[in-house]
PDB file of C-alpha atoms in Angstrom:
ATOM      1  CA  GLN G  10      -7.831 -38.802  17.786  1.00  0.00           C
ATOM      2  CA  LYS G  11      -4.885 -37.365  15.891  1.00  0.00           C
ATOM      3  CA  GLU G  12      -1.557 -37.137  17.681  1.00  0.00           C
ATOM      4  CA  VAL G  13      -1.227 -33.477  16.707  1.00  0.00           C
ATOM      5  CA  GLU G  14      -4.205 -31.138  16.504  1.00  0.00           C
ATOM      6  CA  GLN G  15      -4.061 -27.811  14.684  1.00  0.00           C
ATOM      7  CA  ASP G  16      -6.918 -25.557  13.606  1.00  0.00           C
ATOM      8  CA  PRO G  17      -6.792 -25.265   9.803  1.00  0.00           C
ATOM      9  CA  GLY G  18      -8.203 -21.746   9.800  1.00  0.00           C
ATOM     10  CA  PRO G  19      -8.212 -19.631   7.735  1.00  0.00           C
ATOM     11  CA  LEU G  20      -7.004 -16.994  10.157  1.00  0.00           C
ATOM     12  CA  SER G  21      -7.317 -13.464   8.820  1.00  0.00           C
ATOM     13  CA  VAL G  22      -5.551 -10.553  10.532  1.00  0.00           C
ATOM     14  CA  PRO G  23      -4.860  -6.930   9.562  1.00  0.00           C
ATOM     15  CA  GLU G  24      -1.325  -5.888   8.758  1.00  0.00           C
ATOM     16  CA  GLY G  25       0.649  -5.053  11.905  1.00  0.00           C
ATOM     17  CA  ALA G  26      -1.376  -7.306  14.176  1.00  0.00           C
ATOM     18  CA  ILE G  27       0.009 -10.236  16.145  1.00  0.00           C
ATOM     19  CA  VAL G  28      -0.650 -13.651  14.639  1.00  0.00           C
ATOM     20  CA  SER G  29      -1.210 -16.351  17.245  1.00  0.00           C
ATOM     21  CA  LEU G  30      -1.012 -20.011  16.214  1.00  0.00           C
ATOM     22  CA  ASN G  31      -1.107 -23.115  18.339  1.00  0.00           C
ATOM     23  CA  CYS G  32      -1.093 -26.900  18.359  1.00  0.00           C
ATOM     24  CA  THR G  33      -1.918 -29.505  20.950  1.00  0.00           C
ATOM     25  CA  TYR G  34      -0.531 -33.001  21.065  1.00  0.00           C
ATOM     26  CA  SER G  35      -1.209 -36.220  22.900  1.00  0.00           C
ATOM     27  CA  ASN G  36       2.111 -38.083  22.808  1.00  0.00           C
ATOM     28  CA  SER G  37       4.164 -37.165  25.858  1.00  0.00           C
ATOM     29  CA  ALA G  38       7.241 -38.726  24.189  1.00  0.00           C
ATOM     30  CA  PHE G  39       7.559 -35.800  21.781  1.00  0.00           C
ATOM     31  CA  GLN G  40      10.680 -33.822  22.614  1.00  0.00           C
ATOM     32  CA  TYR G  41      11.404 -31.718  19.543  1.00  0.00           C
ATOM     33  CA  PHE G  42       9.011 -29.095  18.231  1.00  0.00           C
ATOM     34  CA  MET G  43       9.139 -27.234  14.952  1.00  0.00           C
ATOM     35  CA  TRP G  44       7.175 -24.611  13.092  1.00  0.00           C
ATOM     36  CA  TYR G  45       7.258 -24.502   9.315  1.00  0.00           C
ATOM     37  CA  ARG G  46       5.906 -21.915   6.887  1.00  0.00           C
ATOM     38  CA  GLN G  47       4.660 -23.105   3.516  1.00  0.00           C
ATOM     39  CA  TYR G  48       3.749 -20.867   0.626  1.00  0.00           C
ATOM     40  CA  SER G  49       1.436 -22.227  -2.040  1.00  0.00           C
ATOM     41  CA  ARG G  50       3.145 -24.780  -4.296  1.00  0.00           C
ATOM     42  CA  LYS G  51       6.416 -24.562  -2.342  1.00  0.00           C
ATOM     43  CA  GLY G  52       8.170 -26.790   0.162  1.00  0.00           C
ATOM     44  CA  PRO G  53       7.896 -26.022   3.906  1.00  0.00           C
ATOM     45  CA  GLU G  54      10.500 -23.662   5.341  1.00  0.00           C
ATOM     46  CA  LEU G  55      11.739 -24.246   8.882  1.00  0.00           C
ATOM     47  CA  LEU G  56      10.995 -21.199  11.048  1.00  0.00           C
ATOM     48  CA  MET G  57      11.590 -22.350  14.602  1.00  0.00           C
ATOM     49  CA  TYR G  58      13.062 -25.412  16.291  1.00  0.00           C
ATOM     50  CA  THR G  59      12.815 -25.994  20.026  1.00  0.00           C
ATOM     51  CA  TYR G  60      13.399 -28.942  22.318  1.00  0.00           C
ATOM     52  CA  SER G  61      12.476 -27.689  25.754  1.00  0.00           C
ATOM     53  CA  SER G  62       9.618 -25.957  27.496  1.00  0.00           C
ATOM     54  CA  GLY G  63       9.741 -22.191  27.466  1.00  0.00           C
ATOM     55  CA  ASN G  64      10.052 -19.411  24.927  1.00  0.00           C
ATOM     56  CA  LYS G  65      12.358 -18.980  21.972  1.00  0.00           C
ATOM     57  CA  GLU G  66      12.520 -15.753  20.034  1.00  0.00           C
ATOM     58  CA  ASP G  67      13.885 -15.102  16.547  1.00  0.00           C
ATOM     59  CA  GLY G  68      13.163 -11.700  15.083  1.00  0.00           C
ATOM     60  CA  ARG G  69       9.398 -11.267  14.806  1.00  0.00           C
ATOM     61  CA  PHE G  70       8.760 -14.891  15.695  1.00  0.00           C
ATOM     62  CA  THR G  71       8.317 -16.341  19.189  1.00  0.00           C
ATOM     63  CA  ALA G  72       7.787 -20.030  19.813  1.00  0.00           C
ATOM     64  CA  GLN G  73       6.413 -21.305  23.103  1.00  0.00           C
ATOM     65  CA  VAL G  74       6.374 -24.862  24.361  1.00  0.00           C
ATOM     66  CA  ASP G  75       4.434 -26.049  27.402  1.00  0.00           C
ATOM     67  CA  LYS G  76       5.160 -29.745  27.790  1.00  0.00           C
ATOM     68  CA  SER G  77       3.021 -30.067  30.915  1.00  0.00           C
ATOM     69  CA  SER G  78      -0.046 -28.976  28.937  1.00  0.00           C
ATOM     70  CA  LYS G  79       1.129 -30.547  25.657  1.00  0.00           C
ATOM     71  CA  TYR G  80       0.618 -27.216  23.953  1.00  0.00           C
ATOM     72  CA  ILE G  81       2.851 -25.232  21.607  1.00  0.00           C
ATOM     73  CA  SER G  82       2.400 -21.765  20.137  1.00  0.00           C
ATOM     74  CA  LEU G  83       3.893 -19.512  17.517  1.00  0.00           C
ATOM     75  CA  PHE G  84       3.487 -15.749  17.616  1.00  0.00           C
ATOM     76  CA  ILE G  85       4.269 -13.442  14.725  1.00  0.00           C
ATOM     77  CA  ARG G  86       4.622  -9.791  15.663  1.00  0.00           C
ATOM     78  CA  ASP G  87       4.070  -6.865  13.311  1.00  0.00           C
ATOM     79  CA  SER G  88       2.554  -9.158  10.693  1.00  0.00           C
ATOM     80  CA  GLN G  89       3.070  -8.341   7.029  1.00  0.00           C
ATOM     81  CA  PRO G  90       1.147  -9.390   3.899  1.00  0.00           C
ATOM     82  CA  SER G  91       4.203 -11.482   3.013  1.00  0.00           C
ATOM     83  CA  ASP G  92       3.500 -13.584   6.116  1.00  0.00           C
ATOM     84  CA  SER G  93       0.367 -14.902   4.395  1.00  0.00           C
ATOM     85  CA  ALA G  94       1.018 -18.629   4.147  1.00  0.00           C
ATOM     86  CA  THR G  95       0.174 -21.936   5.751  1.00  0.00           C
ATOM     87  CA  TYR G  96       1.935 -22.592   9.057  1.00  0.00           C
ATOM     88  CA  LEU G  97       2.555 -26.170  10.081  1.00  0.00           C
ATOM     89  CA  CYS G  98       3.545 -27.370  13.497  1.00  0.00           C
ATOM     90  CA  ALA G  99       5.585 -30.572  13.649  1.00  0.00           C
ATOM     91  CA  MET G 100       7.061 -32.643  16.414  1.00  0.00           C
ATOM     92  CA  ASN G 101       8.846 -35.895  17.137  1.00  0.00           C
ATOM     93  CA  SER G 102      10.900 -37.778  19.638  1.00  0.00           C
ATOM     94  CA  TRP G 103      13.283 -38.885  16.908  1.00  0.00           C
ATOM     95  CA  GLY G 104      13.007 -39.642  13.219  1.00  0.00           C
ATOM     96  CA  LYS G 105       9.547 -39.276  11.734  1.00  0.00           C
ATOM     97  CA  LEU G 106       7.787 -35.961  12.145  1.00  0.00           C
ATOM     98  CA  GLN G 107       4.149 -35.736  13.098  1.00  0.00           C
ATOM     99  CA  PHE G 108       2.552 -32.721  11.447  1.00  0.00           C
ATOM    100  CA  GLY G 109      -0.453 -30.693  12.335  1.00  0.00           C
ATOM    101  CA  ALA G 110      -3.006 -29.998   9.618  1.00  0.00           C
ATOM    102  CA  GLY G 111      -1.539 -26.536   9.013  1.00  0.00           C
ATOM    103  CA  THR G 112      -3.203 -23.169   9.639  1.00  0.00           C
ATOM    104  CA  GLN G 113      -3.775 -20.869   6.690  1.00  0.00           C
ATOM    105  CA  VAL G 114      -2.936 -17.286   7.643  1.00  0.00           C
ATOM    106  CA  VAL G 115      -4.024 -14.262   5.611  1.00  0.00           C
ATOM    107  CA  VAL G 116      -2.585 -10.860   6.508  1.00  0.00           C
ATOM    108  CA  THR G 117      -4.610  -8.113   4.886  1.00  0.00           C
ATOM    109  CA  PRO G 118      -3.040  -4.732   4.001  1.00  0.00           C
TER     110      PRO G 118
ATOM    111  CA  GLY H  30      22.806 -22.980   5.199  1.00  0.00           C
ATOM    112  CA  ALA H  31      20.678 -26.153   5.213  1.00  0.00           C
ATOM    113  CA  VAL H  32      19.522 -25.930   1.611  1.00  0.00           C
ATOM    114  CA  VAL H  33      17.756 -28.822  -0.073  1.00  0.00           C
ATOM    115  CA  SER H  34      17.093 -28.866  -3.798  1.00  0.00           C
ATOM    116  CA  GLN H  35      14.757 -30.981  -5.881  1.00  0.00           C
ATOM    117  CA  HIS H  36      14.794 -31.650  -9.581  1.00  0.00           C
ATOM    118  CA  PRO H  37      12.689 -31.317 -11.588  1.00  0.00           C
ATOM    119  CA  SER H  38      10.373 -28.735 -10.047  1.00  0.00           C
ATOM    120  CA  TRP H  39       7.557 -29.947 -12.243  1.00  0.00           C
ATOM    121  CA  VAL H  40       7.058 -32.775 -14.704  1.00  0.00           C
ATOM    122  CA  ILE H  41       4.294 -33.937 -17.002  1.00  0.00           C
ATOM    123  CA  CYS H  42       4.377 -37.502 -18.235  1.00  0.00           C
ATOM    124  CA  LYS H  43       2.212 -40.020 -20.003  1.00  0.00           C
ATOM    125  CA  SER H  44       0.465 -42.813 -18.172  1.00  0.00           C
ATOM    126  CA  GLY H  45       2.653 -45.924 -17.964  1.00  0.00           C
ATOM    127  CA  THR H  46       5.991 -44.141 -18.002  1.00  0.00           C
ATOM    128  CA  SER H  47       8.432 -43.771 -15.115  1.00  0.00           C
ATOM    129  CA  VAL H  48       9.579 -40.522 -13.563  1.00  0.00           C
ATOM    130  CA  LYS H  49      12.658 -39.928 -11.410  1.00  0.00           C
ATOM    131  CA  ILE H  50      12.827 -37.110  -8.874  1.00  0.00           C
ATOM    132  CA  GLU H  51      16.143 -36.095  -7.309  1.00  0.00           C
ATOM    133  CA  CYS H  52      16.632 -34.637  -3.848  1.00  0.00           C
ATOM    134  CA  ARG H  53      19.974 -33.110  -2.897  1.00  0.00           C
ATOM    135  CA  SER H  54      21.284 -31.563   0.292  1.00  0.00           C
ATOM    136  CA  LEU H  55      23.513 -28.785  -1.020  1.00  0.00           C
ATOM    137  CA  ASP H  56      25.487 -27.642   2.003  1.00  0.00           C
ATOM    138  CA  PHE H  57      25.249 -30.472   4.511  1.00  0.00           C
ATOM    139  CA  GLN H  58      25.403 -34.223   4.674  1.00  0.00           C
ATOM    140  CA  ALA H  59      22.181 -36.076   5.341  1.00  0.00           C
ATOM    141  CA  THR H  60      22.207 -39.590   6.691  1.00  0.00           C
ATOM    142  CA  THR H  61      18.436 -39.658   6.517  1.00  0.00           C
ATOM    143  CA  MET H  62      16.096 -38.287   3.891  1.00  0.00           C
ATOM    144  CA  PHE H  63      12.319 -38.422   3.822  1.00  0.00           C
ATOM    145  CA  TRP H  64       9.830 -38.435   0.964  1.00  0.00           C
ATOM    146  CA  TYR H  65       6.394 -36.884   1.367  1.00  0.00           C
ATOM    147  CA  ARG H  66       3.341 -36.480  -0.768  1.00  0.00           C
ATOM    148  CA  GLN H  67       0.948 -33.579  -0.427  1.00  0.00           C
ATOM    149  CA  PHE H  68      -2.522 -33.165  -1.867  1.00  0.00           C
ATOM    150  CA  PRO H  69      -4.096 -29.723  -2.301  1.00  0.00           C
ATOM    151  CA  LYS H  70      -5.011 -28.036   0.984  1.00  0.00           C
ATOM    152  CA  GLN H  71      -3.783 -31.010   2.980  1.00  0.00           C
ATOM    153  CA  SER H  72      -0.805 -31.607   5.209  1.00  0.00           C
ATOM    154  CA  LEU H  73       2.219 -33.670   4.251  1.00  0.00           C
ATOM    155  CA  MET H  74       1.911 -37.444   4.120  1.00  0.00           C
ATOM    156  CA  LEU H  75       5.112 -39.351   4.804  1.00  0.00           C
ATOM    157  CA  MET H  76       5.751 -41.989   2.151  1.00  0.00           C
ATOM    158  CA  ALA H  77       9.124 -43.385   3.164  1.00  0.00           C
ATOM    159  CA  THR H  78      12.302 -42.836   5.121  1.00  0.00           C
ATOM    160  CA  SER H  79      15.606 -43.489   3.414  1.00  0.00           C
ATOM    161  CA  ASN H  80      18.944 -43.961   5.083  1.00  0.00           C
ATOM    162  CA  GLU H  81      22.168 -43.708   3.138  1.00  0.00           C
ATOM    163  CA  GLY H  82      23.392 -47.114   2.042  1.00  0.00           C
ATOM    164  CA  SER H  83      20.377 -49.096   3.180  1.00  0.00           C
ATOM    165  CA  LYS H  84      16.867 -49.924   2.025  1.00  0.00           C
ATOM    166  CA  ALA H  85      14.128 -47.404   2.510  1.00  0.00           C
ATOM    167  CA  THR H  86      11.420 -47.892   5.102  1.00  0.00           C
ATOM    168  CA  TYR H  87       7.977 -47.397   3.605  1.00  0.00           C
ATOM    169  CA  GLU H  88       4.875 -46.243   5.431  1.00  0.00           C
ATOM    170  CA  GLN H  89       1.848 -48.453   5.553  1.00  0.00           C
ATOM    171  CA  GLY H  90      -0.094 -48.378   2.313  1.00  0.00           C
ATOM    172  CA  VAL H  91       2.789 -47.101   0.167  1.00  0.00           C
ATOM    173  CA  GLU H  92       3.791 -49.537  -2.572  1.00  0.00           C
ATOM    174  CA  LYS H  93       7.545 -49.998  -2.477  1.00  0.00           C
ATOM    175  CA  ASP H  94       7.624 -51.487  -5.976  1.00  0.00           C
ATOM    176  CA  LYS H  95       5.851 -48.459  -7.364  1.00  0.00           C
ATOM    177  CA  PHE H  96       7.806 -45.803  -5.510  1.00  0.00           C
ATOM    178  CA  LEU H  97      11.463 -46.799  -5.744  1.00  0.00           C
ATOM    179  CA  ILE H  98      13.807 -44.941  -3.439  1.00  0.00           C
ATOM    180  CA  ASN H  99      17.578 -44.887  -3.674  1.00  0.00           C
ATOM    181  CA  HIS H 100      19.832 -43.067  -1.215  1.00  0.00           C
ATOM    182  CA  ALA H 101      23.214 -43.665  -2.759  1.00  0.00           C
ATOM    183  CA  SER H 102      25.179 -40.910  -1.060  1.00  0.00           C
ATOM    184  CA  LEU H 103      24.995 -38.552   1.902  1.00  0.00           C
ATOM    185  CA  THR H 104      23.736 -35.766  -0.344  1.00  0.00           C
ATOM    186  CA  LEU H 105      21.440 -37.471  -2.840  1.00  0.00           C
ATOM    187  CA  SER H 106      18.235 -39.465  -2.686  1.00  0.00           C
ATOM    188  CA  THR H 107      16.012 -40.312  -5.647  1.00  0.00           C
ATOM    189  CA  LEU H 108      12.357 -41.256  -5.896  1.00  0.00           C
ATOM    190  CA  THR H 109      11.241 -43.079  -9.034  1.00  0.00           C
ATOM    191  CA  VAL H 110       7.529 -43.340  -9.710  1.00  0.00           C
ATOM    192  CA  THR H 111       7.221 -46.427 -11.893  1.00  0.00           C
ATOM    193  CA  SER H 112       4.405 -47.025 -14.369  1.00  0.00           C
ATOM    194  CA  ALA H 113       2.792 -43.761 -13.389  1.00  0.00           C
ATOM    195  CA  HIS H 114      -0.982 -43.362 -13.481  1.00  0.00           C
ATOM    196  CA  PRO H 115      -3.135 -40.229 -13.219  1.00  0.00           C
ATOM    197  CA  GLU H 116      -3.838 -40.969  -9.542  1.00  0.00           C
ATOM    198  CA  ASP H 117      -0.091 -40.564  -8.885  1.00  0.00           C
ATOM    199  CA  SER H 118      -0.380 -36.914  -9.832  1.00  0.00           C
ATOM    200  CA  SER H 119       0.588 -34.965  -6.747  1.00  0.00           C
ATOM    201  CA  PHE H 120       3.137 -32.682  -5.112  1.00  0.00           C
ATOM    202  CA  TYR H 121       6.160 -34.682  -3.945  1.00  0.00           C
ATOM    203  CA  ILE H 122       8.469 -33.132  -1.358  1.00  0.00           C
ATOM    204  CA  CYS H 123      11.673 -34.460   0.115  1.00  0.00           C
ATOM    205  CA  SER H 124      13.359 -33.469   3.340  1.00  0.00           C
ATOM    206  CA  ALA H 125      16.810 -34.100   4.744  1.00  0.00           C
ATOM    207  CA  SER H 126      18.008 -34.417   8.297  1.00  0.00           C
ATOM    208  CA  PRO H 127      21.630 -33.396   8.935  1.00  0.00           C
ATOM    209  CA  SER H 128      24.083 -36.026  10.086  1.00  0.00           C
ATOM    210  CA  GLY H 129      25.625 -35.704  13.504  1.00  0.00           C
ATOM    211  CA  GLY H 130      22.656 -35.972  15.813  1.00  0.00           C
ATOM    212  CA  ARG H 131      20.609 -32.990  14.741  1.00  0.00           C
ATOM    213  CA  ASN H 132      16.900 -33.654  14.515  1.00  0.00           C
ATOM    214  CA  GLU H 133      15.561 -30.910  12.252  1.00  0.00           C
ATOM    215  CA  GLN H 134      14.281 -31.672   8.799  1.00  0.00           C
ATOM    216  CA  PHE H 135      14.909 -29.261   5.957  1.00  0.00           C
ATOM    217  CA  PHE H 136      12.582 -29.485   3.011  1.00  0.00           C
ATOM    218  CA  GLY H 137      13.123 -29.196  -0.691  1.00  0.00           C
ATOM    219  CA  PRO H 138      10.946 -26.950  -2.873  1.00  0.00           C
ATOM    220  CA  GLY H 139       8.826 -29.859  -4.089  1.00  0.00           C
ATOM    221  CA  THR H 140       8.111 -31.479  -7.441  1.00  0.00           C
ATOM    222  CA  ARG H 141       4.705 -31.261  -9.056  1.00  0.00           C
ATOM    223  CA  LEU H 142       3.945 -34.419 -11.019  1.00  0.00           C
ATOM    224  CA  THR H 143       1.106 -34.525 -13.524  1.00  0.00           C
ATOM    225  CA  VAL H 144       0.355 -37.846 -15.189  1.00  0.00           C
ATOM    226  CA  LEU H 145      -1.792 -37.617 -18.306  1.00  0.00           C
TER     227      LEU H 145
END
């Protein structure tokens, strides 16, 4: 079993809809949780960084962490075609990141 | 802030030659830098962790004599692919973690290597 599980998708949504992404993990030592966005043939871009259970909001993005359930989520409100990308969750306790497989998101006009 | 650059962005080389890829943190100091490899439609695979002024730590299965890593300063790490072969063709991405206790990793734009 992988330490971090993420559905690879693809996830297709119409423009303006809410995109809902999630990851589960098995290692209770993980303390820091990140979401990255990666466009094709580009490096990942850090979207959200959290280190405690609860919600964190930044513009159209909301990250949720539930350490008791070992479950993290990313919500994208008012999705745009430019949000079409692969979204990777990542987490660690320190040092090396453990990545999810990445979910491909397609926002259709 | 937190910008990481890589050079070159793409390179084509002949089999048997060596290729050097540079990773720079432009607006912060990075005690630790990481090198990843990514195959099409797959997630990132960590190759090695480099700490400024010390030897890199390689992941299991990564040949340290083939993938030479140097982290000579707090803003620069280099990856040299020695005696490259077609199977080394891939997308190589570096990341940098700011000094001072912060845990995030900021990624460079990646380097696409094609070995003929």
